[in-house]
């Protein structure tokens, strides 16, 4: 079972609706958006850009890109330390990560990534990530979707084994999720583990799909395709991640045919889903709610992949416009079922039966 995830810390969900709510501010001086503040919390000085600041909590965007949630009753000595906000350079993040992880891991900094990995793997993981980054950008550029440079260096941690990986992701996400990789919205980090540590040259075999899937989430959330402050519906995020798993998508130069852009594994899952329980309202259900990812994850991933693949192949302009629309919502606001449906139908029309008939015809004909 390949179950991938984007993990959202629970506090991030709870705090939706509180975007820089300054009216309930408990300090004399009111933080202004775009500035850097320092607070003392749990005997530690923490600096960041206030995204939320009210009598209950502050959410600071740290200079390494992590979101820090601090209950206001723990905050003391708040003061503005800069009238701008500037992210750390990769070299600073690199040395901080090295300190955090200790000498058992090696940390390598390349153009866009800061990658922690087992000693001696300095070229393998960073090279693959950079290569994929370029493919990702090119994929959207040829479809005239603007891709911005990431504001923060992209941090990926490749744990040596699954146990270390599970321990690390349990700190932010719900433990016990069966997953091979994870992108965390709060820490902005990708966590992976090396499934074939003995075989550097067979790297692509076992690790490829997971790395590509998780890196696509991270790049999408950092380069303007999705917004970290107002995440899109889950099917859009997972749809894009699964679309990228196919060789014709992450390496279109080597695999130019449309059949190479098919995600064979997801297609197989989709055919099973079609032949068993797929309801006529599957699209509407998925557009309005993320619940299918809990109730029937394999079918949900397959449906998200199929719907995304169909829209990208047949309606690239509309799909791009839809992606853009989802990034323009009010930050930290709830995304209701009604709004989700409105945004979808505004672009793809509200004749759901006609939409599904065309979609199913497309899916039945591809091979
Ligand atoms: Zn995913």
mmCIF file of C-alpha atoms and ligand atoms in Angstrom:
data_model
loop_
_atom_site.group_PDB
_atom_site.id
_atom_site.type_symbol
_atom_site.label_atom_id
_atom_site.label_comp_id
_atom_site.label_asym_id
_atom_site.label_seq_id
_atom_site.Cartn_x
_atom_site.Cartn_y
_atom_site.Cartn_z
ATOM 1 C CA UNK A 1 0.000 0.000 0.000
ATOM 2 C CA UNK A 2 1.388 3.358 -1.030
ATOM 3 C CA UNK A 3 -0.232 5.856 1.212
ATOM 4 C CA UNK A 4 1.282 9.320 1.067
ATOM 5 C CA UNK A 5 0.361 12.307 3.069
ATOM 6 C CA UNK A 6 0.361 15.982 3.601
ATOM 7 C CA UNK A 7 0.134 16.443 7.299
ATOM 8 C CA UNK A 8 -1.504 19.460 8.806
ATOM 9 C CA UNK A 9 -0.941 20.023 12.510
ATOM 10 C CA UNK A 10 -4.203 20.097 14.389
ATOM 11 C CA UNK A 11 -3.578 23.588 15.744
ATOM 12 C CA UNK A 12 -3.292 24.900 12.212
ATOM 13 C CA UNK A 13 -6.797 23.657 11.456
ATOM 14 C CA UNK A 14 -8.147 25.012 14.721
ATOM 15 C CA UNK A 15 -6.754 28.464 14.138
ATOM 16 C CA UNK A 16 -8.463 29.001 10.806
ATOM 17 C CA UNK A 17 -10.451 32.187 10.845
ATOM 18 C CA UNK A 18 -7.969 34.102 12.959
ATOM 19 C CA UNK A 19 -5.754 35.741 10.353
ATOM 20 C CA UNK A 20 -3.990 38.648 12.025
ATOM 21 C CA UNK A 21 -6.881 39.405 14.254
ATOM 22 C CA UNK A 22 -5.377 42.462 15.834
ATOM 23 C CA UNK A 23 -8.459 43.799 17.543
ATOM 24 C CA UNK A 24 -7.995 41.391 20.431
ATOM 25 C CA UNK A 25 -4.332 42.057 20.751
ATOM 26 C CA UNK A 26 -2.931 41.799 24.251
ATOM 27 C CA UNK A 27 0.249 43.812 23.854
ATOM 28 C CA UNK A 28 0.472 47.593 23.801
ATOM 29 C CA UNK A 29 2.222 47.649 20.466
ATOM 30 C CA UNK A 30 0.410 45.924 17.621
ATOM 31 C CA UNK A 31 2.410 43.736 15.240
ATOM 32 C CA UNK A 32 2.265 44.810 11.663
ATOM 33 C CA UNK A 33 2.237 42.250 8.863
ATOM 34 C CA UNK A 34 5.641 41.808 7.245
ATOM 35 C CA UNK A 35 7.681 42.692 10.334
ATOM 36 C CA UNK A 36 9.806 40.424 12.529
ATOM 37 C CA UNK A 37 9.019 40.016 16.216
ATOM 38 C CA UNK A 38 10.764 38.281 19.044
ATOM 39 C CA UNK A 39 8.984 36.763 22.009
ATOM 40 C CA UNK A 40 10.070 34.844 25.068
ATOM 41 C CA UNK A 41 8.189 31.556 25.438
ATOM 42 C CA UNK A 42 9.166 28.556 27.586
ATOM 43 C CA UNK A 43 12.439 30.313 28.373
ATOM 44 C CA UNK A 44 13.352 30.434 24.706
ATOM 45 C CA UNK A 45 13.589 33.506 22.513
ATOM 46 C CA UNK A 46 11.662 32.918 19.320
ATOM 47 C CA UNK A 47 11.623 35.218 16.306
ATOM 48 C CA UNK A 48 9.304 35.313 13.357
ATOM 49 C CA UNK A 49 6.757 37.163 11.326
ATOM 50 C CA UNK A 50 3.386 37.286 13.154
ATOM 51 C CA UNK A 51 0.680 35.793 10.955
ATOM 52 C CA UNK A 52 -1.790 35.505 13.783
ATOM 53 C CA UNK A 53 -1.673 37.537 16.970
ATOM 54 C CA UNK A 54 -4.630 37.640 19.294
ATOM 55 C CA UNK A 55 -5.380 37.112 22.948
ATOM 56 C CA UNK A 56 -5.313 33.324 22.580
ATOM 57 C CA UNK A 57 -2.282 32.632 20.462
ATOM 58 C CA UNK A 58 0.326 33.819 18.085
ATOM 59 C CA UNK A 59 1.432 32.031 14.993
ATOM 60 C CA UNK A 60 4.866 33.099 13.899
ATOM 61 C CA UNK A 61 6.427 32.336 10.563
ATOM 62 C CA UNK A 62 10.012 31.598 11.585
ATOM 63 C CA UNK A 63 12.944 32.650 9.459
ATOM 64 C CA UNK A 64 13.504 29.020 8.421
ATOM 65 C CA UNK A 65 9.929 28.730 7.103
ATOM 66 C CA UNK A 66 8.411 26.807 10.024
ATOM 67 C CA UNK A 67 5.102 27.911 11.499
ATOM 68 C CA UNK A 68 5.274 28.203 15.261
ATOM 69 C CA UNK A 69 2.106 28.173 17.305
ATOM 70 C CA UNK A 70 2.484 29.704 20.754
ATOM 71 C CA UNK A 71 -0.349 30.132 23.274
ATOM 72 C CA UNK A 72 -0.495 33.796 24.220
ATOM 73 C CA UNK A 73 -0.364 33.067 27.962
ATOM 74 C CA UNK A 74 3.163 31.702 27.424
ATOM 75 C CA UNK A 75 4.313 34.780 25.545
ATOM 76 C CA UNK A 76 6.269 37.474 27.321
ATOM 77 C CA UNK A 77 8.541 40.349 26.358
ATOM 78 C CA UNK A 78 7.230 40.721 22.807
ATOM 79 C CA UNK A 79 9.153 43.256 20.763
ATOM 80 C CA UNK A 80 9.657 44.133 17.141
ATOM 81 C CA UNK A 81 13.217 43.414 16.072
ATOM 82 C CA UNK A 82 12.974 44.269 12.378
ATOM 83 C CA UNK A 83 10.538 46.258 10.266
ATOM 84 C CA UNK A 84 10.936 43.681 7.504
ATOM 85 C CA UNK A 85 10.951 39.893 7.408
ATOM 86 C CA UNK A 86 13.846 38.076 5.819
ATOM 87 C CA UNK A 87 14.180 34.299 5.606
ATOM 88 C CA UNK A 88 17.421 32.641 6.622
ATOM 89 C CA UNK A 89 20.018 31.801 4.027
ATOM 90 C CA UNK A 90 20.399 28.122 3.222
ATOM 91 C CA UNK A 91 23.800 28.008 4.948
ATOM 92 C CA UNK A 92 22.200 29.048 8.258
ATOM 93 C CA UNK A 93 19.400 26.502 7.901
ATOM 94 C CA UNK A 94 21.963 23.879 7.010
ATOM 95 C CA UNK A 95 24.003 24.385 10.177
ATOM 96 C CA UNK A 96 20.865 24.617 12.360
ATOM 97 C CA UNK A 97 19.583 21.348 10.924
ATOM 98 C CA UNK A 98 22.966 19.718 11.485
ATOM 99 C CA UNK A 99 22.845 20.779 15.144
ATOM 100 C CA UNK A 100 19.270 19.535 15.479
ATOM 101 C CA UNK A 101 19.968 16.107 13.975
ATOM 102 C CA UNK A 102 23.459 15.494 15.334
ATOM 103 C CA UNK A 103 26.452 13.847 13.727
ATOM 104 C CA UNK A 104 24.639 10.678 12.664
ATOM 105 C CA UNK A 105 23.213 12.581 9.700
ATOM 106 C CA UNK A 106 24.927 14.598 7.030
ATOM 107 C CA UNK A 107 23.312 17.798 5.761
ATOM 108 C CA UNK A 108 23.878 18.942 2.199
ATOM 109 C CA UNK A 109 22.870 22.260 0.710
ATOM 110 C CA UNK A 110 22.181 22.535 -3.008
ATOM 111 C CA UNK A 111 20.473 25.268 -5.046
ATOM 112 C CA UNK A 112 16.936 24.939 -3.677
ATOM 113 C CA UNK A 113 17.200 22.232 -1.037
ATOM 114 C CA UNK A 114 18.774 21.569 2.320
ATOM 115 C CA UNK A 115 18.815 17.791 2.570
ATOM 116 C CA UNK A 116 19.661 15.673 5.596
ATOM 117 C CA UNK A 117 20.670 12.115 4.736
ATOM 118 C CA UNK A 118 22.858 9.235 5.836
ATOM 119 C CA UNK A 119 26.592 9.984 5.649
ATOM 120 C CA UNK A 120 28.023 9.314 2.216
ATOM 121 C CA UNK A 121 24.799 9.906 0.282
ATOM 122 C CA UNK A 122 25.658 13.509 -0.465
ATOM 123 C CA UNK A 123 25.023 13.292 -4.184
ATOM 124 C CA UNK A 124 22.117 10.864 -4.437
ATOM 125 C CA UNK A 125 19.191 12.588 -2.736
ATOM 126 C CA UNK A 126 20.001 16.267 -3.325
ATOM 127 C CA UNK A 127 20.652 15.614 -7.023
ATOM 128 C CA UNK A 128 17.372 13.789 -7.466
ATOM 129 C CA UNK A 129 15.465 16.510 -5.665
ATOM 130 C CA UNK A 130 17.051 19.289 -7.720
ATOM 131 C CA UNK A 131 16.416 17.353 -10.909
ATOM 132 C CA UNK A 132 12.803 16.907 -9.947
ATOM 133 C CA UNK A 133 12.490 20.575 -8.983
ATOM 134 C CA UNK A 134 13.528 21.570 -12.506
ATOM 135 C CA UNK A 135 11.022 19.108 -14.044
ATOM 136 C CA UNK A 136 8.258 20.463 -11.841
ATOM 137 C CA UNK A 137 8.941 24.073 -12.813
ATOM 138 C CA UNK A 138 9.210 23.207 -16.500
ATOM 139 C CA UNK A 139 5.952 21.258 -16.379
ATOM 140 C CA UNK A 140 4.048 24.321 -15.211
ATOM 141 C CA UNK A 141 5.947 26.808 -17.346
ATOM 142 C CA UNK A 142 4.987 25.045 -20.565
ATOM 143 C CA UNK A 143 1.367 25.159 -19.351
ATOM 144 C CA UNK A 144 1.727 28.891 -18.703
ATOM 145 C CA UNK A 145 1.194 28.547 -14.983
ATOM 146 C CA UNK A 146 3.451 30.978 -13.114
ATOM 147 C CA UNK A 147 5.865 29.338 -10.677
ATOM 148 C CA UNK A 148 7.620 31.596 -8.190
ATOM 149 C CA UNK A 149 10.974 30.903 -6.547
ATOM 150 C CA UNK A 150 10.581 29.468 -3.044
ATOM 151 C CA UNK A 151 10.833 32.018 -0.244
ATOM 152 C CA UNK A 152 12.645 29.526 1.998
ATOM 153 C CA UNK A 153 15.197 26.824 1.272
ATOM 154 C CA UNK A 154 13.301 23.520 0.986
ATOM 155 C CA UNK A 155 14.201 21.141 3.795
ATOM 156 C CA UNK A 156 14.045 17.380 3.204
ATOM 157 C CA UNK A 157 15.080 14.790 5.775
ATOM 158 C CA UNK A 158 15.817 11.305 4.490
ATOM 159 C CA UNK A 159 15.865 9.051 7.549
ATOM 160 C CA UNK A 160 18.030 5.956 7.482
ATOM 161 C CA UNK A 161 15.197 3.606 8.393
ATOM 162 C CA UNK A 162 11.448 3.472 8.783
ATOM 163 C CA UNK A 163 11.467 3.546 12.601
ATOM 164 C CA UNK A 164 13.342 6.872 12.696
ATOM 165 C CA UNK A 165 11.007 8.233 10.039
ATOM 166 C CA UNK A 166 7.875 7.225 11.956
ATOM 167 C CA UNK A 167 9.228 8.743 15.174
ATOM 168 C CA UNK A 168 9.975 12.019 13.424
ATOM 169 C CA UNK A 169 6.611 12.442 11.734
ATOM 170 C CA UNK A 170 4.679 11.426 14.856
ATOM 171 C CA UNK A 171 5.893 14.644 16.482
ATOM 172 C CA UNK A 172 3.753 16.715 14.152
ATOM 173 C CA UNK A 173 1.213 14.341 12.663
ATOM 174 C CA UNK A 174 -1.119 11.748 13.998
ATOM 175 C CA UNK A 175 0.917 8.645 14.728
ATOM 176 C CA UNK A 176 0.125 5.269 13.254
ATOM 177 C CA UNK A 177 -0.606 6.450 9.746
ATOM 178 C CA UNK A 178 0.729 3.998 7.234
ATOM 179 C CA UNK A 179 2.796 6.197 5.038
ATOM 180 C CA UNK A 180 6.095 6.095 3.203
ATOM 181 C CA UNK A 181 6.659 9.820 3.059
ATOM 182 C CA UNK A 182 5.259 13.025 4.387
ATOM 183 C CA UNK A 183 5.207 16.738 3.666
ATOM 184 C CA UNK A 184 4.390 18.787 6.740
ATOM 185 C CA UNK A 185 2.528 22.004 6.227
ATOM 186 C CA UNK A 186 3.575 23.347 9.636
ATOM 187 C CA UNK A 187 7.312 22.647 9.535
ATOM 188 C CA UNK A 188 7.397 22.937 5.719
ATOM 189 C CA UNK A 189 9.617 19.849 5.679
ATOM 190 C CA UNK A 190 9.554 16.663 3.656
ATOM 191 C CA UNK A 191 10.308 13.457 5.567
ATOM 192 C CA UNK A 192 11.305 10.289 3.736
ATOM 193 C CA UNK A 193 13.279 7.184 4.531
ATOM 194 C CA UNK A 194 15.666 5.230 2.389
ATOM 195 C CA UNK A 195 13.893 2.026 1.441
ATOM 196 C CA UNK A 196 16.952 0.629 -0.291
ATOM 197 C CA UNK A 197 19.921 1.908 1.657
ATOM 198 C CA UNK A 198 22.256 -0.764 0.242
ATOM 199 C CA UNK A 199 21.704 0.097 -3.389
ATOM 200 C CA UNK A 200 22.490 3.674 -4.335
ATOM 201 C CA UNK A 201 22.178 2.870 -8.042
ATOM 202 C CA UNK A 202 18.781 1.255 -7.616
ATOM 203 C CA UNK A 203 17.628 4.460 -5.958
ATOM 204 C CA UNK A 204 14.800 5.055 -8.430
ATOM 205 C CA UNK A 205 13.287 1.636 -7.937
ATOM 206 C CA UNK A 206 11.856 1.861 -4.457
ATOM 207 C CA UNK A 207 12.272 5.482 -3.480
ATOM 208 C CA UNK A 208 11.309 7.333 -6.609
ATOM 209 C CA UNK A 209 7.530 7.572 -6.439
ATOM 210 C CA UNK A 210 7.505 8.574 -2.774
ATOM 211 C CA UNK A 211 10.183 11.211 -3.185
ATOM 212 C CA UNK A 212 8.493 12.703 -6.237
ATOM 213 C CA UNK A 213 5.083 12.685 -4.611
ATOM 214 C CA UNK A 214 6.205 14.411 -1.418
ATOM 215 C CA UNK A 215 8.562 16.838 -3.153
ATOM 216 C CA UNK A 216 5.737 17.848 -5.494
ATOM 217 C CA UNK A 217 3.654 18.818 -2.446
ATOM 218 C CA UNK A 218 6.511 20.812 -0.975
ATOM 219 C CA UNK A 219 7.370 22.627 -4.190
ATOM 220 C CA UNK A 220 3.690 23.319 -4.961
ATOM 221 C CA UNK A 221 3.159 24.850 -1.498
ATOM 222 C CA UNK A 222 6.356 26.918 -1.738
ATOM 223 C CA UNK A 223 6.260 28.117 -5.336
ATOM 224 C CA UNK A 224 2.783 29.600 -5.540
ATOM 225 C CA UNK A 225 0.866 26.608 -6.951
ATOM 226 C CA UNK A 226 -0.849 26.103 -3.567
ATOM 227 C CA UNK A 227 -0.995 28.439 -0.589
ATOM 228 C CA UNK A 228 0.236 27.261 2.811
ATOM 229 C CA UNK A 229 -2.107 29.750 4.537
ATOM 230 C CA UNK A 230 -5.179 28.665 2.603
ATOM 231 C CA UNK A 231 -4.597 25.092 1.445
ATOM 232 C CA UNK A 232 -6.791 23.880 -1.417
ATOM 233 C CA UNK A 233 -9.070 20.862 -1.246
ATOM 234 C CA UNK A 234 -7.228 17.657 -0.543
ATOM 235 C CA UNK A 235 -8.031 16.138 -3.951
ATOM 236 C CA UNK A 236 -6.206 18.964 -5.700
ATOM 237 C CA UNK A 237 -3.099 18.460 -3.577
ATOM 238 C CA UNK A 238 -3.094 14.662 -3.822
ATOM 239 C CA UNK A 239 -4.209 14.745 -7.459
ATOM 240 C CA UNK A 240 -1.165 16.775 -8.400
ATOM 241 C CA UNK A 241 1.139 14.592 -6.291
ATOM 242 C CA UNK A 242 -0.111 11.435 -7.997
ATOM 243 C CA UNK A 243 -0.055 12.971 -11.490
ATOM 244 C CA UNK A 244 3.662 13.653 -10.975
ATOM 245 C CA UNK A 245 4.382 10.035 -10.054
ATOM 246 C CA UNK A 246 4.162 9.019 -13.735
ATOM 247 C CA UNK A 247 7.481 9.017 -15.677
ATOM 248 C CA UNK A 248 5.998 11.055 -18.561
ATOM 249 C CA UNK A 249 5.278 13.846 -16.078
ATOM 250 C CA UNK A 250 8.477 14.006 -14.017
ATOM 251 C CA UNK A 251 10.675 13.290 -17.046
ATOM 252 C CA UNK A 252 8.809 14.255 -20.194
ATOM 253 C CA UNK A 253 12.030 14.599 -22.185
ATOM 254 C CA UNK A 254 12.769 10.875 -21.872
ATOM 255 C CA UNK A 255 9.103 9.802 -21.880
ATOM 256 C CA UNK A 256 7.171 12.075 -24.261
ATOM 257 C CA UNK A 257 4.116 9.872 -25.058
ATOM 258 C CA UNK A 258 0.771 10.437 -23.383
ATOM 259 C CA UNK A 259 0.715 6.827 -22.247
ATOM 260 C CA UNK A 260 3.864 7.625 -20.220
ATOM 261 C CA UNK A 261 1.912 10.309 -18.394
ATOM 262 C CA UNK A 262 -0.540 7.707 -17.122
ATOM 263 C CA UNK A 263 -0.055 6.680 -13.532
ATOM 264 C CA UNK A 264 -0.469 2.919 -14.041
ATOM 265 C CA UNK A 265 -0.950 2.062 -10.401
ATOM 266 C CA UNK A 266 -3.586 4.730 -9.815
ATOM 267 C CA UNK A 267 -5.304 3.784 -13.060
ATOM 268 C CA UNK A 268 -5.549 0.191 -11.889
ATOM 269 C CA UNK A 269 -7.035 1.373 -8.594
ATOM 270 C CA UNK A 270 -9.427 3.574 -10.531
ATOM 271 C CA UNK A 271 -10.658 0.732 -12.742
ATOM 272 C CA UNK A 272 -11.360 -1.331 -9.628
ATOM 273 C CA UNK A 273 -13.202 1.578 -8.081
ATOM 274 C CA UNK A 274 -15.251 2.119 -11.282
ATOM 275 C CA UNK A 275 -16.188 -1.532 -11.432
ATOM 276 C CA UNK A 276 -17.210 -1.783 -7.809
ATOM 277 C CA UNK A 277 -18.574 1.092 -5.803
ATOM 278 C CA UNK A 278 -17.899 4.368 -7.575
ATOM 279 C CA UNK A 279 -21.057 6.464 -7.137
ATOM 280 C CA UNK A 280 -22.364 8.749 -9.890
ATOM 281 C CA UNK A 281 -21.729 11.706 -7.554
ATOM 282 C CA UNK A 282 -18.071 10.788 -6.957
ATOM 283 C CA UNK A 283 -16.785 14.089 -8.352
ATOM 284 C CA UNK A 284 -19.199 16.217 -6.334
ATOM 285 C CA UNK A 285 -18.371 14.314 -3.147
ATOM 286 C CA UNK A 286 -14.657 14.777 -3.642
ATOM 287 C CA UNK A 287 -14.917 18.441 -4.580
ATOM 288 C CA UNK A 288 -16.982 19.232 -1.493
ATOM 289 C CA UNK A 289 -15.249 17.173 1.157
ATOM 290 C CA UNK A 290 -11.903 15.605 2.105
ATOM 291 C CA UNK A 291 -13.668 12.777 3.926
ATOM 292 C CA UNK A 292 -13.121 10.115 1.199
ATOM 293 C CA UNK A 293 -9.404 10.261 2.056
ATOM 294 C CA UNK A 294 -10.258 8.872 5.478
ATOM 295 C CA UNK A 295 -13.079 6.509 4.579
ATOM 296 C CA UNK A 296 -11.614 4.963 1.427
ATOM 297 C CA UNK A 297 -8.100 6.289 0.826
ATOM 298 C CA UNK A 298 -7.183 4.058 -2.110
ATOM 299 C CA UNK A 299 -10.292 5.053 -4.047
ATOM 300 C CA UNK A 300 -9.868 8.691 -3.004
ATOM 301 C CA UNK A 301 -6.295 8.834 -4.289
ATOM 302 C CA UNK A 302 -7.380 7.130 -7.513
ATOM 303 C CA UNK A 303 -10.305 9.523 -8.012
ATOM 304 C CA UNK A 304 -8.110 12.548 -7.207
ATOM 305 C CA UNK A 305 -5.503 11.344 -9.688
ATOM 306 C CA UNK A 306 -8.070 10.601 -12.432
ATOM 307 C CA UNK A 307 -9.891 13.905 -12.044
ATOM 308 C CA UNK A 308 -6.660 15.908 -11.989
ATOM 309 C CA UNK A 309 -5.209 14.000 -14.946
ATOM 310 C CA UNK A 310 -8.397 14.531 -16.968
ATOM 311 C CA UNK A 311 -8.505 18.261 -16.258
ATOM 312 C CA UNK A 312 -4.797 18.795 -16.932
ATOM 313 C CA UNK A 313 -4.934 16.841 -20.208
ATOM 314 C CA UNK A 314 -8.249 18.187 -21.531
ATOM 315 C CA UNK A 315 -8.754 21.564 -19.841
ATOM 316 C CA UNK A 316 -5.281 22.869 -19.003
ATOM 317 C CA UNK A 317 -6.264 26.560 -19.020
ATOM 318 C CA UNK A 318 -9.295 26.009 -16.828
ATOM 319 C CA UNK A 319 -7.305 23.812 -14.478
ATOM 320 C CA UNK A 320 -4.624 26.519 -14.175
ATOM 321 C CA UNK A 321 -7.310 29.140 -13.484
ATOM 322 C CA UNK A 322 -8.814 26.848 -10.857
ATOM 323 C CA UNK A 323 -5.459 26.327 -9.131
ATOM 324 C CA UNK A 324 -4.978 30.088 -9.057
ATOM 325 C CA UNK A 325 -8.429 30.636 -7.611
ATOM 326 C CA UNK A 326 -7.725 28.271 -4.733
ATOM 327 C CA UNK A 327 -4.613 30.266 -3.738
ATOM 328 C CA UNK A 328 -6.542 33.523 -3.520
ATOM 329 C CA UNK A 329 -8.741 32.693 -0.597
ATOM 330 C CA UNK A 330 -8.548 34.589 2.676
ATOM 331 C CA UNK A 331 -5.573 33.180 4.619
ATOM 332 C CA UNK A 332 -6.390 30.826 7.502
ATOM 333 C CA UNK A 333 -10.054 30.831 6.566
ATOM 334 C CA UNK A 334 -12.273 27.793 6.599
ATOM 335 C CA UNK A 335 -13.007 26.360 3.134
ATOM 336 C CA UNK A 336 -16.625 25.273 3.316
ATOM 337 C CA UNK A 337 -18.271 22.638 1.119
ATOM 338 C CA UNK A 338 -20.395 25.373 -0.499
ATOM 339 C CA UNK A 339 -17.360 27.506 -1.326
ATOM 340 C CA UNK A 340 -15.464 24.531 -2.661
ATOM 341 C CA UNK A 341 -18.371 23.679 -4.920
ATOM 342 C CA UNK A 342 -18.809 27.291 -6.044
ATOM 343 C CA UNK A 343 -15.134 27.603 -6.984
ATOM 344 C CA UNK A 344 -15.235 24.355 -8.944
ATOM 345 C CA UNK A 345 -18.463 25.004 -10.830
ATOM 346 C CA UNK A 346 -17.515 28.635 -11.587
ATOM 347 C CA UNK A 347 -14.788 27.217 -13.807
ATOM 348 C CA UNK A 348 -15.985 23.787 -14.901
ATOM 349 C CA UNK A 349 -19.721 24.486 -15.112
ATOM 350 C CA UNK A 350 -22.506 23.171 -12.924
ATOM 351 C CA UNK A 351 -23.910 20.464 -15.179
ATOM 352 C CA UNK A 352 -22.387 17.687 -13.075
ATOM 353 C CA UNK A 353 -23.980 14.863 -15.034
ATOM 354 C CA UNK A 354 -22.567 16.104 -18.319
ATOM 355 C CA UNK A 355 -19.196 16.690 -16.645
ATOM 356 C CA UNK A 356 -19.104 13.161 -15.261
ATOM 357 C CA UNK A 357 -20.236 11.597 -18.553
ATOM 358 C CA UNK A 358 -17.336 13.262 -20.406
ATOM 359 C CA UNK A 359 -14.909 12.459 -17.624
ATOM 360 C CA UNK A 360 -15.905 8.779 -17.589
ATOM 361 C CA UNK A 361 -15.712 8.545 -21.381
ATOM 362 C CA UNK A 362 -12.150 9.912 -21.217
ATOM 363 C CA UNK A 363 -11.186 7.523 -18.443
ATOM 364 C CA UNK A 364 -12.638 4.532 -20.264
ATOM 365 C CA UNK A 365 -10.761 5.323 -23.449
ATOM 366 C CA UNK A 366 -7.281 5.922 -22.080
ATOM 367 C CA UNK A 367 -4.746 3.141 -22.010
HETATM 368 ZN ZN1 LIG B 1 0.303 13.298 -0.862
#
